Amino acid sequence: MFDFFRVLSVDKARERLFGAWKIASPGCDRVGLQEALGRVLAQDVISQDYVPPYSRSTVDGYAVMAKDTFGATQSLPAILQIVMDVPMGEIPTASLLPGQAARIPTGGALPQGADACVMIEHTETLDQHTVLLEKPVSPGENVVLRGEDISKHEALVESGRVLRPQDIGGLAALGVTEVAVWRKPKVAIVSTGDEIVPPWTQPALGQIRDINSYAIAAMARDFGAEPSIMGIAEDTYEDVRNLVEESLALADFVVLSGGSSVGTRDVAVRVLADLGPPGVLVHGVAVRPGKPVILAVCCGKPVFGLPGHPVSAMVAFQLFGKPAIEALHHGKIPEQFIDARLSRNISSASGRQDHIRVSLREQDGITWADPVLGKSGLIATMVKADGEIVIPTEKEGLMAGSLVRVRVF
Amino acid sequence: MFDFFRVLSVDKARERLFGAWKIASPGCDRVGLQEALGRVLAQDVISQDYVPPYSRSTVDGYAVMAKDTFGATQSLPAILQIVMDVPMGEIPTASLLPGQAARIPTGGALPQGADACVMIEHTETLDQHTVLLEKPVSPGENVVLRGEDISKHEALVESGRVLRPQDIGGLAALGVTEVAVWRKPKVAIVSTGDEIVPPWTQPALGQIRDINSYAIAAMARDFGAEPSIMGIAEDTYEDVRNLVEESLALADFVVLSGGSSVGTRDVAVRVLADLGPPGVLVHGVAVRPGKPVILAVCCGKPVFGLPGHPVSAMVAFQLFGKPAIEALHHGKIPEQFIDARLSRNISSASGRQDHIRVSLREQDGITWADPVLGKSGLIATMVKADGEIVIPTEKEGLMAGSLVRVRVF
């Protein structure tokens, strides 16, 4: 029996971490529009202009006074006098009077006096100077008014926004070609364990390749951080301490991965305690997989001791590394969820949060979540999975057929 | 009334595009593990090794023969002789005999003869050479067998996979430190329209800043392509033709944006017809917004004439640019959906596909989709939106309270 009563809940563990960590913001970069995608905005962007800067037609046709068209039908059309052509890219100099119309292209500027446009498809020209309108338009119809898209002094996007394509389009509309974004948080990743060798070597008997450095670095990158893989420390106090100190000097926080054995864990705990204050804050969290996680703050920066099994390490980094990155760059990292039906019963011990890998399958218009079988240490179960469901602490399992929210990864 | 009967459905338009386009694959890059995240794998990765390469303990405790533990309880423990310590990172040279146990750390290699491990918490040591086991274990318990994670000659990931952090971890496990990925498709983006000016200039009267080049470039980047913003062409045959030809020479496909007016559209259509064969394939699609889209193939490469309104342009690029990128790099670009309840009735003309922008709101445990008000040309409606719902061609609208699938963007 696992003893999940000596360990902290995920929420309590996070509380303890963020209570002990005085977050220093990593500062800003200024980037151009083409580098801004996915970065976290570090300023509010306030419009200095009206967008559009003039009232524009959204159709090819005629600019009119809407009231001249009221009651027009195919059998009783309104008859207007064509007094001008609006040239594209210029403001018409003359004004429109009652009973008059101006030929206008899509995007053309409305002349003074006009308040709507009629699509060319709903008109007939009698001669060069006379047009028949077969449908009424209301004021503002087929027109984007000056400032209707974005008004002057309007806050278009706020600090903390993870910039999407349309946000970048909005910035271009305002003439903002460079923005302040939070610098990418730096994460240093250290692997520990005498049996761990780099992926490019052939493991000798009893050795195994380093998976976690690469999987965790990719997660960090995915979350908008800048990872550095620091290498593999031997299971000695000196080696671990040296690499952690080096990491603390260059990163915003440090991830120690591997070292699930008591010996390795003890080395990590001693190093982190000595490097404090406050040192180790949490040792063990009521989550499966991921239980033997260590949370520490050393020299003012978080250090996470992740379990050695790749899946546990990834679950723990999702739970603690992601909010640390969010706190540093002040932006919420978007997550992807889908609702699905569970295909099998799952049991879960009360008192711990369970993370269950699932693959997704569409059948008869229903999205099914199939739990992925296999021991929780196996990276292949993550490769085969499309996402995970989380069984909260207070639940003892889920019945087949239940509606579950799957975090897609 | 819009006439949606002369135009093609989205599916038919796509069919015509992919029927006329002989897709030349853009070729491959070889990238290291740290550059592979989000790239599309261009090879199947077959395991050349067993992962793990040896049977490992997943606990700190004792390696045993499972059958020696059958029936063990706290009151009637099994008594085994401790014959060795397994050193981390090495393979034990001696074998285990019945009645014997080996001290083993998490990650340690099982000695020959052992088939399970007992957690230290479930044991008591009588003296240096004798251990009492208070719980039985079954064969394979607390052990990852050689090849249990990934077997030799197993296909771990296949060509077309968009690489995620766990896939990169899996590659590291196999010692694959460099992989072939499809080269990022190159997309050249040309804006057209005499009223369009670059975002860094102050528009004169009647002018408006280029939004689409930047929004579409960011979408292309988001889809895994490499965009080039080619600049703004004037509304003349020569200028448009020159910039499209320049674009065709350097990109896998070309996007013309802007030019919703009849005059501009005519210029674009003439250029694309002359540059064929086959030239223009589709002129107008039954979708709103996005109807006035032009699909062409010129010199063997697709050219998309997107509508000028930013929202229409983004909808059209999602519908046609995204599958073009997928076809070029052979990978399915992941999309993000969430199920929500619609907060208001929406009407839609039968015979066209309607794209409705929505913002998402959680209330009383329900995710609500609120339609974003505002004319479809307005970029601010996209900035305010969290996603879109699509009303299919055959439906005439959706009732408030209906369950809708929102594509999150």
PDB file of C-alpha atoms in Angstrom, chain B residues 135-222:
ATOM      1  CA  LYS B 135       3.260  -9.229   1.235  1.00  0.00           C
ATOM      2  CA  PRO B 136       3.285 -11.443  -1.819  1.00  0.00           C
ATOM      3  CA  VAL B 137       4.238 -10.063  -5.242  1.00  0.00           C
ATOM      4  CA  SER B 138       3.234 -11.478  -8.598  1.00  0.00           C
ATOM      5  CA  PRO B 139       5.712 -12.044 -11.440  1.00  0.00           C
ATOM      6  CA  GLY B 140       6.488  -8.715 -13.145  1.00  0.00           C
ATOM      7  CA  GLU B 141       5.315  -6.661 -10.154  1.00  0.00           C
ATOM      8  CA  ASN B 142       7.362  -3.499  -9.434  1.00  0.00           C
ATOM      9  CA  VAL B 143       9.500  -4.284 -12.437  1.00  0.00           C
ATOM     10  CA  VAL B 144       9.732  -2.976 -15.982  1.00  0.00           C
ATOM     11  CA  LEU B 145      10.837  -5.910 -18.065  1.00  0.00           C
ATOM     12  CA  ARG B 146      13.430  -5.615 -20.823  1.00  0.00           C
ATOM     13  CA  GLY B 147      11.575  -4.238 -23.888  1.00  0.00           C
ATOM     14  CA  GLU B 148       8.328  -3.765 -21.956  1.00  0.00           C
ATOM     15  CA  ASP B 149       8.313  -0.038 -22.786  1.00  0.00           C
ATOM     16  CA  ILE B 150       9.423  -0.332 -26.406  1.00  0.00           C
ATOM     17  CA  SER B 151      10.256  -3.630 -28.040  1.00  0.00           C
ATOM     18  CA  LYS B 152      13.003  -4.119 -30.618  1.00  0.00           C
ATOM     19  CA  HIS B 153      11.756  -3.555 -34.229  1.00  0.00           C
ATOM     20  CA  GLU B 154       8.600  -1.851 -32.896  1.00  0.00           C
ATOM     21  CA  ALA B 155       7.348   1.198 -34.831  1.00  0.00           C
ATOM     22  CA  LEU B 156       7.237   3.900 -32.152  1.00  0.00           C
ATOM     23  CA  VAL B 157       6.138   6.875 -34.260  1.00  0.00           C
ATOM     24  CA  GLU B 158       5.137   7.083 -37.878  1.00  0.00           C
ATOM     25  CA  SER B 159       5.698   9.545 -40.673  1.00  0.00           C
ATOM     26  CA  GLY B 160       3.166  12.383 -40.505  1.00  0.00           C
ATOM     27  CA  ARG B 161       3.229  12.687 -36.714  1.00  0.00           C
ATOM     28  CA  VAL B 162       3.442  16.271 -35.474  1.00  0.00           C
ATOM     29  CA  LEU B 163       6.086  15.744 -32.780  1.00  0.00           C
ATOM     30  CA  ARG B 164       5.008  16.361 -29.166  1.00  0.00           C
ATOM     31  CA  PRO B 165       7.196  16.422 -26.028  1.00  0.00           C
ATOM     32  CA  GLN B 166       6.522  12.767 -25.251  1.00  0.00           C
ATOM     33  CA  ASP B 167       7.391  11.734 -28.820  1.00  0.00           C
ATOM     34  CA  ILE B 168      10.718  13.500 -28.411  1.00  0.00           C
ATOM     35  CA  GLY B 169      11.215  11.635 -25.137  1.00  0.00           C
ATOM     36  CA  GLY B 170      10.482   8.386 -26.977  1.00  0.00           C
ATOM     37  CA  LEU B 171      13.045   9.230 -29.654  1.00  0.00           C
ATOM     38  CA  ALA B 172      15.640   9.937 -26.950  1.00  0.00           C
ATOM     39  CA  ALA B 173      14.849   6.550 -25.396  1.00  0.00           C
ATOM     40  CA  LEU B 174      15.671   4.884 -28.729  1.00  0.00           C
ATOM     41  CA  GLY B 175      18.913   6.836 -29.155  1.00  0.00           C
ATOM     42  CA  VAL B 176      17.475   8.677 -32.156  1.00  0.00           C
ATOM     43  CA  THR B 177      19.031  12.130 -31.812  1.00  0.00           C
ATOM     44  CA  GLU B 178      18.284  13.414 -35.297  1.00  0.00           C
ATOM     45  CA  VAL B 179      15.178  12.866 -37.405  1.00  0.00           C
ATOM     46  CA  ALA B 180      13.970  13.677 -40.892  1.00  0.00           C
ATOM     47  CA  VAL B 181      11.059  16.133 -40.815  1.00  0.00           C
ATOM     48  CA  TRP B 182       9.206  17.678 -43.731  1.00  0.00           C
ATOM     49  CA  ARG B 183      10.594  21.042 -44.708  1.00  0.00           C
ATOM     50  CA  LYS B 184       8.247  23.832 -43.629  1.00  0.00           C
ATOM     51  CA  PRO B 185       6.036  24.724 -46.583  1.00  0.00           C
ATOM     52  CA  LYS B 186       6.771  28.236 -47.850  1.00  0.00           C
ATOM     53  CA  VAL B 187       3.832  30.582 -48.221  1.00  0.00           C
ATOM     54  CA  ALA B 188       4.207  33.923 -49.983  1.00  0.00           C
ATOM     55  CA  ILE B 189       1.655  36.592 -49.102  1.00  0.00           C
ATOM     56  CA  VAL B 190       0.825  39.506 -51.409  1.00  0.00           C
ATOM     57  CA  SER B 191      -1.561  42.283 -50.427  1.00  0.00           C
ATOM     58  CA  THR B 192      -3.374  44.126 -53.168  1.00  0.00           C
ATOM     59  CA  GLY B 193      -5.389  47.323 -53.223  1.00  0.00           C
ATOM     60  CA  ASP B 194      -4.650  50.964 -53.961  1.00  0.00           C
ATOM     61  CA  GLU B 195      -5.981  51.972 -50.537  1.00  0.00           C
ATOM     62  CA  ILE B 196      -3.678  49.579 -48.563  1.00  0.00           C
ATOM     63  CA  VAL B 197      -0.560  50.958 -46.852  1.00  0.00           C
ATOM     64  CA  PRO B 198       2.016  49.136 -44.667  1.00  0.00           C
ATOM     65  CA  PRO B 199       1.248  49.119 -40.925  1.00  0.00           C
ATOM     66  CA  TRP B 200       4.220  51.354 -40.076  1.00  0.00           C
ATOM     67  CA  THR B 201       2.858  54.286 -42.103  1.00  0.00           C
ATOM     68  CA  GLN B 202       0.177  56.796 -41.123  1.00  0.00           C
ATOM     69  CA  PRO B 203      -2.684  56.265 -43.570  1.00  0.00           C
ATOM     70  CA  ALA B 204      -3.547  59.333 -45.646  1.00  0.00           C
ATOM     71  CA  LEU B 205      -7.222  60.147 -46.172  1.00  0.00           C
ATOM     72  CA  GLY B 206      -8.954  57.198 -47.824  1.00  0.00           C
ATOM     73  CA  GLN B 207      -6.115  54.754 -47.015  1.00  0.00           C
ATOM     74  CA  ILE B 208      -6.079  51.871 -44.558  1.00  0.00           C
ATOM     75  CA  ARG B 209      -3.304  49.792 -43.010  1.00  0.00           C
ATOM     76  CA  ASP B 210      -2.507  46.268 -44.218  1.00  0.00           C
ATOM     77  CA  ILE B 211      -3.902  43.832 -41.633  1.00  0.00           C
ATOM     78  CA  ASN B 212      -4.158  40.675 -43.712  1.00  0.00           C
ATOM     79  CA  SER B 213      -0.487  40.162 -44.560  1.00  0.00           C
ATOM     80  CA  TYR B 214       0.343  39.994 -40.856  1.00  0.00           C
ATOM     81  CA  ALA B 215      -2.672  38.005 -39.669  1.00  0.00           C
ATOM     82  CA  ILE B 216      -2.330  35.445 -42.503  1.00  0.00           C
ATOM     83  CA  ALA B 217       1.449  35.168 -42.009  1.00  0.00           C
ATOM     84  CA  ALA B 218       0.866  34.420 -38.316  1.00  0.00           C
ATOM     85  CA  MET B 219      -1.763  31.779 -39.197  1.00  0.00           C
ATOM     86  CA  ALA B 220       0.660  30.167 -41.659  1.00  0.00           C
ATOM     87  CA  ARG B 221       3.378  30.143 -38.990  1.00  0.00           C
ATOM     88  CA  ASP B 222       0.903  28.638 -36.520  1.00  0.00           C
TER      89      ASP B 222
END
